[in-house]
Short mmCIF file of C-alpha atoms in Angstrom, two decimals:
data_model
loop_
_atom_site.label_atom_id
_atom_site.label_comp_id
_atom_site.label_asym_id
_atom_site.label_seq_id
_atom_site.Cartn_x
_atom_site.Cartn_y
_atom_site.Cartn_z
CA MET A 1 9.16 27.52 -29.97
CA LEU A 2 10.21 23.92 -29.68
CA ASP A 3 13.96 24.86 -29.76
CA LYS A 4 13.38 27.15 -27.16
CA ILE A 5 12.14 24.64 -24.81
CA LEU A 6 14.61 22.23 -25.62
CA ALA A 7 17.38 24.57 -24.97
CA LYS A 8 15.90 25.71 -21.91
CA ILE A 9 15.72 21.77 -20.81
CA GLN A 10 19.26 21.20 -21.70
CA ARG A 11 20.44 24.17 -19.60
CA ARG A 12 18.79 22.86 -16.76
CA SER A 13 20.17 19.54 -17.32
CA GLN A 14 23.93 20.99 -17.37
CA ILE A 15 23.12 22.92 -14.39
CA SER A 16 21.62 19.90 -12.54
CA ARG A 17 24.87 17.82 -13.50
CA LEU A 18 27.22 20.54 -12.14
CA LYS A 19 25.27 20.73 -8.73
CA LYS A 20 25.60 16.99 -8.42
CA HIS A 21 29.37 16.74 -9.01
CA PRO A 22 30.88 16.37 -5.38
CA HIS A 23 34.09 18.67 -6.48
CA VAL A 24 32.11 21.44 -8.29
CA SER A 25 31.25 24.53 -6.61
CA PHE A 26 29.41 27.71 -8.16
CA LYS A 27 27.66 30.60 -7.22
CA GLY A 28 25.91 32.00 -10.25
CA ILE A 29 25.82 31.01 -13.85
CA LYS A 30 24.36 31.89 -17.17
CA LEU A 31 24.42 29.02 -19.82
CA GLY A 32 23.76 29.55 -23.65
CA ILE A 33 22.64 26.72 -26.01
CA SER A 34 24.80 23.40 -26.78
CA ASN A 35 27.27 23.85 -24.13
CA HIS A 36 29.22 20.73 -22.93
CA PHE A 37 30.81 20.12 -19.76
CA VAL A 38 33.13 16.89 -19.49
CA LEU A 39 33.95 16.54 -15.78
CA HIS A 40 36.11 13.57 -14.57
CA GLU A 41 34.45 11.91 -11.36
CA ASN A 42 38.18 12.34 -9.60
CA LEU A 43 38.67 15.55 -10.62
CA LYS A 44 40.36 17.85 -7.82
CA LYS A 45 38.25 20.68 -7.90
CA VAL A 46 36.32 23.14 -9.87
CA THR A 47 35.07 26.60 -8.58
CA ILE A 48 32.80 29.09 -10.86
CA GLY A 49 32.17 32.43 -9.05
CA SER A 50 29.05 34.45 -9.17
CA SER A 51 27.70 36.26 -12.48
CA VAL A 52 29.39 34.10 -14.89
CA SER A 53 28.26 33.68 -18.32
CA PHE A 54 29.13 30.98 -20.99
CA ARG A 55 27.49 31.99 -24.41
CA ASN A 56 27.01 29.27 -26.93
CA TYR A 57 28.66 25.97 -27.77
CA VAL A 58 31.47 26.23 -25.20
CA HIS A 59 33.36 22.84 -24.23
CA ILE A 60 34.85 22.82 -20.79
CA LEU A 61 36.86 19.49 -20.20
CA VAL A 62 38.35 19.03 -16.54
CA GLU A 63 40.33 15.71 -16.19
CA LYS A 64 41.56 13.28 -13.14
CA ASN A 65 43.25 15.33 -10.60
CA ALA A 66 43.00 18.59 -12.29
CA THR A 67 41.70 21.86 -11.01
CA LEU A 68 39.62 24.58 -12.72
CA GLU A 69 38.76 27.97 -10.97
CA ILE A 70 37.08 30.67 -12.73
CA GLY A 71 36.46 34.06 -10.80
CA ASN A 72 33.43 36.41 -10.47
CA ASN A 73 31.84 38.47 -13.55
CA PHE A 74 33.59 36.14 -16.19
CA PHE A 75 32.21 36.04 -19.81
CA MET A 76 32.96 33.67 -22.13
CA ASN A 77 31.86 33.98 -25.79
CA ASN A 78 30.44 31.27 -28.40
CA PHE A 79 32.86 28.16 -29.40
CA CYS A 80 35.24 28.80 -26.64
CA SER A 81 36.94 25.69 -24.91
CA ILE A 82 38.82 24.97 -21.80
CA ASN A 83 40.93 21.79 -21.84
CA CYS A 84 42.28 21.21 -18.20
CA LEU A 85 44.48 17.93 -17.49
CA ASP A 86 46.30 20.04 -14.65
CA SER A 87 45.49 23.40 -13.45
CA ILE A 88 43.60 26.57 -14.89
CA SER A 89 42.56 29.53 -13.25
CA ILE A 90 41.03 32.53 -14.69
CA GLY A 91 40.64 35.77 -12.53
CA ASP A 92 37.55 38.26 -11.84
CA ASN A 93 36.05 40.58 -14.48
CA THR A 94 37.94 38.64 -17.39
CA LEU A 95 36.52 38.40 -20.84
CA PHE A 96 37.05 35.89 -23.64
CA GLY A 97 35.92 36.58 -27.27
CA GLU A 98 34.62 33.63 -29.63
CA ASN A 99 36.65 30.71 -30.16
CA VAL A 100 39.15 31.16 -27.30
CA LYS A 101 40.99 27.94 -26.37
CA LEU A 102 43.15 26.86 -23.36
CA TYR A 103 45.40 24.12 -23.19
CA ASP A 104 47.29 23.25 -20.08
CA HIS A 105 49.02 20.38 -21.80
CA ASN A 106 50.81 19.00 -24.92
CA HIS A 107 50.86 15.25 -26.33
CA ALA A 108 54.22 13.67 -25.29
CA TYR A 109 56.58 12.94 -27.88
CA GLN A 110 60.05 11.59 -28.26
CA SER A 111 62.93 12.80 -31.05
CA GLN A 112 65.32 9.90 -30.57
CA PRO A 113 65.91 7.21 -31.59
CA GLU A 114 63.08 7.99 -33.80
CA PHE A 115 60.29 10.65 -33.76
CA LYS A 116 57.24 9.33 -32.20
CA LEU A 117 54.07 11.08 -30.83
CA PHE A 118 52.12 9.44 -27.88
CA SER A 119 48.16 10.04 -28.46
CA SER A 120 47.19 9.53 -24.81
CA GLU A 121 50.17 10.55 -22.93
CA PHE A 122 50.84 14.24 -21.90
CA THR A 123 53.23 16.79 -20.62
CA THR A 124 51.18 19.52 -18.42
CA ALA A 125 51.85 22.93 -16.85
CA PRO A 126 49.32 25.31 -15.19
CA ILE A 127 47.77 28.23 -16.77
CA LYS A 128 46.85 31.36 -14.93
CA ILE A 129 44.98 34.27 -16.57
CA GLY A 130 44.57 37.26 -14.29
CA SER A 131 41.80 39.84 -13.57
CA ASN A 132 40.37 42.19 -15.73
CA CYS A 133 41.58 40.61 -18.61
CA TRP A 134 40.24 40.58 -22.36
CA LEU A 135 41.46 37.58 -24.73
CA GLY A 136 39.97 38.40 -28.21
CA SER A 137 38.57 36.29 -30.71
CA ASN A 138 40.81 33.16 -31.73
CA VAL A 139 43.11 33.33 -28.97
CA THR A 140 45.03 30.23 -27.88
CA VAL A 141 46.81 29.74 -24.64
CA LEU A 142 49.34 27.08 -23.98
CA LYS A 143 50.60 25.21 -21.19
CA GLY A 144 52.58 26.92 -18.61
CA VAL A 145 51.33 30.53 -19.35
CA THR A 146 50.73 33.19 -16.85
CA ILE A 147 48.82 36.28 -18.06
CA GLY A 148 48.97 39.13 -15.58
CA ASP A 149 46.25 41.09 -14.36
CA ASN A 150 44.79 44.09 -16.83
CA CYS A 151 45.78 42.45 -20.06
CA ILE A 152 44.47 42.76 -23.34
CA ILE A 153 45.37 39.78 -25.77
CA GLY A 154 44.41 40.87 -29.49
CA ALA A 155 42.55 38.54 -31.68
CA GLY A 156 44.40 35.50 -33.32
CA CYS A 157 47.37 35.60 -30.82
CA THR A 158 49.00 32.21 -29.52
CA ILE A 159 50.36 32.98 -26.09
CA HIS A 160 53.37 30.46 -25.40
CA LYS A 161 54.86 32.48 -22.80
CA ASP A 162 53.91 34.83 -19.59
CA ILE A 163 52.60 38.17 -20.10
CA PRO A 164 53.26 40.76 -17.52
CA SER A 165 50.27 42.76 -15.70
CA ASN A 166 49.24 45.94 -17.76
CA THR A 167 50.17 44.52 -21.13
CA THR A 168 48.45 44.55 -24.40
CA VAL A 169 49.76 41.96 -27.06
CA ILE A 170 48.62 42.26 -30.61
CA ASN A 171 49.20 39.94 -33.47
CA ARG A 172 51.07 41.95 -36.02
CA GLN A 173 50.27 41.16 -39.63
CA ASP A 174 51.19 43.30 -42.48
CA LEU A 175 49.03 43.07 -45.21
CA ILE A 176 51.12 43.12 -48.86
CA PHE A 177 49.18 44.42 -51.85
CA LYS A 178 50.70 43.52 -55.12
CA ASP A 179 49.25 44.73 -58.52
CA HIS A 180 48.51 41.93 -61.02
#
């Protein structure tokens, strides 16, 4: 019983924080438990449509000068994350399975004169996901990708290039059975 009361208090606190942010607008939102919204005070814009549902353990990060737009009737399942340093838009009537990840950025690196990674420098490019899409469990969408309307992205896919509208993408894995 105490867990339910604490979860309700946490949901109210998250909604209150969203309402207080000057660049965040939303119409109707349903939150599960242990969701985490990290919204930079100088983000460009966050808009969340009506009838939007975030299940449990969702993580949303929107950094300085970034834009996140989520359409109406959007559903995000458990353990998903949106990591927005540039721009991410998601259309109406779109569903995310468990553990879907969106990254509109990569760490910057150099390969000459010697290889070096930069932990706090990034290259960015917008992500656009159309309306009426379903991203299955464990899908990762990388920077610069546009997914058209009416697409299904099968479980376990890593999307690194554009997907045209009305397309189904599957992660084809062949199981190989060997006798011992």
